[in-house]
Short mmCIF file of C-alpha atoms in Angstrom, two decimals:
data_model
loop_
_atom_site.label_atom_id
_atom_site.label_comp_id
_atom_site.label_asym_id
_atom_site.label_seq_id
_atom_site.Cartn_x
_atom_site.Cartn_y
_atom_site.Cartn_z
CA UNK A 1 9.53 -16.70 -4.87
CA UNK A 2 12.92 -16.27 -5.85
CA UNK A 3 15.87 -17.37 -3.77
CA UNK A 4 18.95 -15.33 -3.25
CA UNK A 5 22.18 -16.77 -3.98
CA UNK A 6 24.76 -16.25 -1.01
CA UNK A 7 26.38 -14.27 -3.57
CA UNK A 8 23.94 -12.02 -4.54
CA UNK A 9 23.00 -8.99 -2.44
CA UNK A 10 20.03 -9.56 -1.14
CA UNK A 11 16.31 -7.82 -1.95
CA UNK A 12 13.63 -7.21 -1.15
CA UNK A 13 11.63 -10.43 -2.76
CA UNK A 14 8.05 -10.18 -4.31
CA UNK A 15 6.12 -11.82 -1.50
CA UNK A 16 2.77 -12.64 -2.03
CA UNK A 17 0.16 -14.23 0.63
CA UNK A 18 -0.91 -16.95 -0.17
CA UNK A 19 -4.28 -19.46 0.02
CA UNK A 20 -5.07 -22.73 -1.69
CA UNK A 21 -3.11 -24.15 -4.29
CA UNK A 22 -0.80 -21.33 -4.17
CA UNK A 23 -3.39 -18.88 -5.39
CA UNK A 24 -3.75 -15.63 -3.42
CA UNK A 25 -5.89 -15.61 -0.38
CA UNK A 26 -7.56 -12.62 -1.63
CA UNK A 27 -9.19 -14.39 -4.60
CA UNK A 28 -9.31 -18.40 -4.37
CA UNK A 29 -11.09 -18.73 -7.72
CA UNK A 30 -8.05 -17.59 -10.34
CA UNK A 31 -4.58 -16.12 -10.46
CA UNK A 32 -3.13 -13.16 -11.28
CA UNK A 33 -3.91 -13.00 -14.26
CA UNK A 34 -7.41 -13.31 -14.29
CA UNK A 35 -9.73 -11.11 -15.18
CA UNK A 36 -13.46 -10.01 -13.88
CA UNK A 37 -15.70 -7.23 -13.99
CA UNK A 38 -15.74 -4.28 -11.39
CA UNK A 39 -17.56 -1.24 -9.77
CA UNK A 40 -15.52 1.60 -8.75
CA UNK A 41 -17.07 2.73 -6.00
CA UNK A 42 -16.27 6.24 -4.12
CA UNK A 43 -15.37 5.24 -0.30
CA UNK A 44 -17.90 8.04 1.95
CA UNK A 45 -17.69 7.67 5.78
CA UNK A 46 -14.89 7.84 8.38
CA UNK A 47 -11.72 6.14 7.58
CA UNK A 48 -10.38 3.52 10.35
CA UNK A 49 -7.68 1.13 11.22
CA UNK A 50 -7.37 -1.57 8.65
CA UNK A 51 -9.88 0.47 5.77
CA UNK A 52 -8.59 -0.74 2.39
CA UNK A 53 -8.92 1.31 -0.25
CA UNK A 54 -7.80 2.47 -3.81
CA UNK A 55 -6.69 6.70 -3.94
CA UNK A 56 -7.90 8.40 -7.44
CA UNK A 57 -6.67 11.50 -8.54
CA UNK A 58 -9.49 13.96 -8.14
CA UNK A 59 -11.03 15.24 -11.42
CA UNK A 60 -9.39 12.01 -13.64
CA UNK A 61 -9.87 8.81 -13.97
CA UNK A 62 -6.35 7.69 -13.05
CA UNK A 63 -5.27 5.44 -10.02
CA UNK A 64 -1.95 5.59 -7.85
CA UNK A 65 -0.94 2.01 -8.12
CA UNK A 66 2.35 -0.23 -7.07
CA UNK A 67 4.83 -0.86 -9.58
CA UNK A 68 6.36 -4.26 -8.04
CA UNK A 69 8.78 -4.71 -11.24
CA UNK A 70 11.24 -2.00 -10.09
CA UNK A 71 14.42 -2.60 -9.74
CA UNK A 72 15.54 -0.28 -6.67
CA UNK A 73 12.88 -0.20 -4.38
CA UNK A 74 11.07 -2.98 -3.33
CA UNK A 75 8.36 -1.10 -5.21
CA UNK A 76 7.76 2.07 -6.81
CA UNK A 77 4.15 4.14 -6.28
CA UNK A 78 2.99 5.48 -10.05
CA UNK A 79 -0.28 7.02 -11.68
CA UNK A 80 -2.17 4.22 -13.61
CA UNK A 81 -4.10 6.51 -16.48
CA UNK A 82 -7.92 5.85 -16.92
CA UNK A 83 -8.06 2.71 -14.80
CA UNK A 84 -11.46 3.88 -13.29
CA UNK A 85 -12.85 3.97 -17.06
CA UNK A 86 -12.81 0.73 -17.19
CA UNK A 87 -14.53 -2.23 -15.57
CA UNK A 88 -12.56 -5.08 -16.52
CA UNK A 89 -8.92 -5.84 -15.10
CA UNK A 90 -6.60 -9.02 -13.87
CA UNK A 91 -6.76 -9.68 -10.31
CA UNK A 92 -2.89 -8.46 -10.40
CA UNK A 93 -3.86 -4.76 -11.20
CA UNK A 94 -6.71 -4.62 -8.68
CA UNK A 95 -4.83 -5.55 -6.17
CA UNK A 96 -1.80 -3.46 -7.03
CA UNK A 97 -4.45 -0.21 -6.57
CA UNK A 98 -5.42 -1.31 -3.71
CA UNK A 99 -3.91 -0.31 -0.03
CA UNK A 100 -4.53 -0.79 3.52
CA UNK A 101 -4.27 1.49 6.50
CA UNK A 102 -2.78 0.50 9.47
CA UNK A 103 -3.08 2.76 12.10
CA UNK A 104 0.01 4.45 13.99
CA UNK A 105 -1.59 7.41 16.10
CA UNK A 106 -4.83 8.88 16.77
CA UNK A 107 -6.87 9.30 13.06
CA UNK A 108 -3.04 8.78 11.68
CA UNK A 109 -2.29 5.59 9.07
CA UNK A 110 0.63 3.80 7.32
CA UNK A 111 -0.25 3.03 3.86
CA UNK A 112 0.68 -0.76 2.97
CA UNK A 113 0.46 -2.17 -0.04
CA UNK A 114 -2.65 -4.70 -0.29
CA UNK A 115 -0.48 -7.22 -2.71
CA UNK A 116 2.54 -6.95 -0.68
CA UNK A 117 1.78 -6.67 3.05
CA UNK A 118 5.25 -6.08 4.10
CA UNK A 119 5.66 -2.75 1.96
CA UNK A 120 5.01 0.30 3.66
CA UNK A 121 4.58 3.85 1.71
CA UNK A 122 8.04 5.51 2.41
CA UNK A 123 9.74 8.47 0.27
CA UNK A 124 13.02 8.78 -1.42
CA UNK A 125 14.47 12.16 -2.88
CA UNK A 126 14.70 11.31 -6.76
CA UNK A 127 16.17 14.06 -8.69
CA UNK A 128 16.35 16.86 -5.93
CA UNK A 129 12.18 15.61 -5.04
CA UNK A 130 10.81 13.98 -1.89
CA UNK A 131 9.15 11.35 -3.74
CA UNK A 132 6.95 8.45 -2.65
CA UNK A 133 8.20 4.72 -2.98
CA UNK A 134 7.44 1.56 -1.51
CA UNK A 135 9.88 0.05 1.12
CA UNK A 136 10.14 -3.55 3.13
CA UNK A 137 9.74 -2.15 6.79
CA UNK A 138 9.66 -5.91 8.14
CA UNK A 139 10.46 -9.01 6.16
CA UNK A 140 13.87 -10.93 6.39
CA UNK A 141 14.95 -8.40 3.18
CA UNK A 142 14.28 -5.21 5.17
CA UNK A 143 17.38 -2.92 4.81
CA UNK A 144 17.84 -1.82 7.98
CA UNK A 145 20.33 1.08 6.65
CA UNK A 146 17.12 2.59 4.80
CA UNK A 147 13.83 1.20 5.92
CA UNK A 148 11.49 3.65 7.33
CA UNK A 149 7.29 4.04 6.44
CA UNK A 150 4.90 7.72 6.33
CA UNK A 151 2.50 8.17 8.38
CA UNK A 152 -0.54 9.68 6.98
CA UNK A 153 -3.38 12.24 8.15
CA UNK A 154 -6.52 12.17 5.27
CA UNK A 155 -8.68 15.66 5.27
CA UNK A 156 -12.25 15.39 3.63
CA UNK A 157 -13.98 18.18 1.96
CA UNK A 158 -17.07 16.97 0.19
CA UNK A 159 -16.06 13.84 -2.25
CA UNK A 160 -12.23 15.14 -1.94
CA UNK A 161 -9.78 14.34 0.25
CA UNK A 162 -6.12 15.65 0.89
CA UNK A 163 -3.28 13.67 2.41
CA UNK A 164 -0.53 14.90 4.81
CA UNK A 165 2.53 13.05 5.27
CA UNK A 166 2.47 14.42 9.19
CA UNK A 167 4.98 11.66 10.19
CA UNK A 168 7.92 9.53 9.71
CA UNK A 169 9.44 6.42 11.82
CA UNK A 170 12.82 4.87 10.51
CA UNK A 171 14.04 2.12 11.76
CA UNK A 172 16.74 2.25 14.38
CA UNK A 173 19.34 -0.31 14.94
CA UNK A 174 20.00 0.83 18.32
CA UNK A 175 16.56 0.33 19.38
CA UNK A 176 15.90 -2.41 17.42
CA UNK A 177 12.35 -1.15 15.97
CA UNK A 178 11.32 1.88 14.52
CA UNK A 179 11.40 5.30 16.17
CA UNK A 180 9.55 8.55 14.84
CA UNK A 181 11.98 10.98 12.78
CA UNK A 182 12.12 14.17 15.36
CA UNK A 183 13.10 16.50 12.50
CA UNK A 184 10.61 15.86 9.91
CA UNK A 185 7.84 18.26 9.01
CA UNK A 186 4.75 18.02 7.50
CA UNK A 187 4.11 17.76 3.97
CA UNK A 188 1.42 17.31 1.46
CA UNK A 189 0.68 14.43 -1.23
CA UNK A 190 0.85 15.66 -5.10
CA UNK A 191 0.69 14.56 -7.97
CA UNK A 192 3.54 15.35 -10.55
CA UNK A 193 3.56 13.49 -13.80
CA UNK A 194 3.16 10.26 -13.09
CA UNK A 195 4.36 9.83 -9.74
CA UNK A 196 3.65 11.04 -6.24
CA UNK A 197 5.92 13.66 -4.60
CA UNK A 198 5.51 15.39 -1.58
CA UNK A 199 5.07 19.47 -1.58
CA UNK A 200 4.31 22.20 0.89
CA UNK A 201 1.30 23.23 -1.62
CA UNK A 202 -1.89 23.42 -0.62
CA UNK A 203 -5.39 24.15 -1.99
CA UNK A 204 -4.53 23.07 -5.79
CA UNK A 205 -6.18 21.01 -7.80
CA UNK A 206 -3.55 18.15 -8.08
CA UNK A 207 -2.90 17.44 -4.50
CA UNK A 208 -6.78 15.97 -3.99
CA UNK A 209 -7.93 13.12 -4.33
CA UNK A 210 -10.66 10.43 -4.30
CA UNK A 211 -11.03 7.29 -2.35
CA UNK A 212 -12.75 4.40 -3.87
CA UNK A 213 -13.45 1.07 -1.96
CA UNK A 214 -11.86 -1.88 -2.35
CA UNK A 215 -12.78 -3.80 -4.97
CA UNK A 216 -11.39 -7.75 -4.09
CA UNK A 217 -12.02 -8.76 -0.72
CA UNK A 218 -9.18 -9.62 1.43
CA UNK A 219 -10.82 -10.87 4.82
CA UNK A 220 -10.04 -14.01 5.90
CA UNK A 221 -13.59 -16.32 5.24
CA UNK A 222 -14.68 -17.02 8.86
CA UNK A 223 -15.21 -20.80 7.67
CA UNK A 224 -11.62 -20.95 7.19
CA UNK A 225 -11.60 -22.79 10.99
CA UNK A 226 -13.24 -26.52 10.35
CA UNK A 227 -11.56 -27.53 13.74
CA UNK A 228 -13.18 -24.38 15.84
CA UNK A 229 -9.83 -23.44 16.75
CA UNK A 230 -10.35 -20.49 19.22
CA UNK A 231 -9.00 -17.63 17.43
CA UNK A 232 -6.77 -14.91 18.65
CA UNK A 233 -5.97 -11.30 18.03
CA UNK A 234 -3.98 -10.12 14.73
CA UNK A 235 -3.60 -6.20 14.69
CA UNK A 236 -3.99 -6.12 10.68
CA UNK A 237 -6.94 -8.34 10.52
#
């Protein structure tokens, strides 16, 4: 990890949780830039808090992944093309397509980022469109003056499934946490180009998707506790 000068404005820095050796805890046997063999498999069943998951674009074979090499937000959301084609890809780009939900309201999620648990799926308008980006909603980089995360509704229909953005919560210096955005109305996930934008369309072809299971598995090994240390509760794991 990079440190900040005191002269340089700070950022949001590329955290990364880690296990042994340094290597992350999702995958103790290589780095990022490993490589293995994969089965996309569609995700069927109810969604709940802390599902993990990878979001297709319905009728393709593309992936909306992280972009963590962006130089604005702490990172940018973009369509990977063909990713599903293939089996084979680093550890870095499966877990870039990969996201968890975290749970807000009833049947409501945030979408965080499965590489970089402290970015939250957020929207900025880029060229006169509510666009979705990644933002830090909690490290010691958050900027307070912008930080704020979606919350998410997901509709099935068959092997489809279309998002809503029904909420937003931006942080609040005042209150010292974040509060939900009174004003804010409802809008739908699309896809436009390569990136995701938000849209009061419904019904098109473009704004479903398909959910796919995680494919590297992030839970904590429960042999990870030689001492028999008695555990307690963690709401993201």
């Amino acid at each position: 990890m990079r440190v900040a000068a005191w002269s340089e404005k700070p950022r949001a820095a590329k955290h990364k949780v880690l296990g042994l050796r340094g290597l992350p805890l999702c995958d103790l046997r290589g780095d990022e830039s490993t490589t293995r063999r994969v089965t996309w498999t569609p995700h069927t069943g109810a969604l709940t808090n802390l599902t993990r998951l990878s979001l297709g674009i319905e009728g393709t074979q593309n992936l909306l992944v992280i972009d963590d090499n962006d130089s604005e937000y702490a990172a940018a959301l973009k369509v990977e093309s063909v990713m599903v084609a293939a089996n084979t890809h680093t550890n870095d780009a499966l877990v870039r397509a990969m996201f968890k939900l975290i749970e807000v309201g009833i049947d409501t999620y945030m979408l965080v980022s499965a590489k970089h648990s402290n970015y939250a799926v957020d929207f900025d308008t880029i060229g006169g469109v509510k666009t979705l980006v990644m933002r830090d909603y909690r490290s010691y980089f958050m900027d307070a003056s912008t930080a704020g995360f979606l919350t998410f509704t997901f509709t099935a229909s068959g092997s489809t499934t279309h998002i809503t953005a029904s909420e937003r919560h931006a942080y609040s210096t005042s209150a010292g946490s974040f509060v939900p955005d009174g004003s804010w109305t409802s809008l739908n996930v699309a896809i436009d180009g390569l990136s995701a934008v938000l849209t009061t369309q419904t019904g098109t072809a473009f704004t479903a998707f398909s959910l796919y299971l995680p494919t590297l598995d992030q839970d904590i090994p429960f042999d990870f506790n030689p001492a028999q240390l008695e555990r307690v509760s963690n709401d993201e794991f």
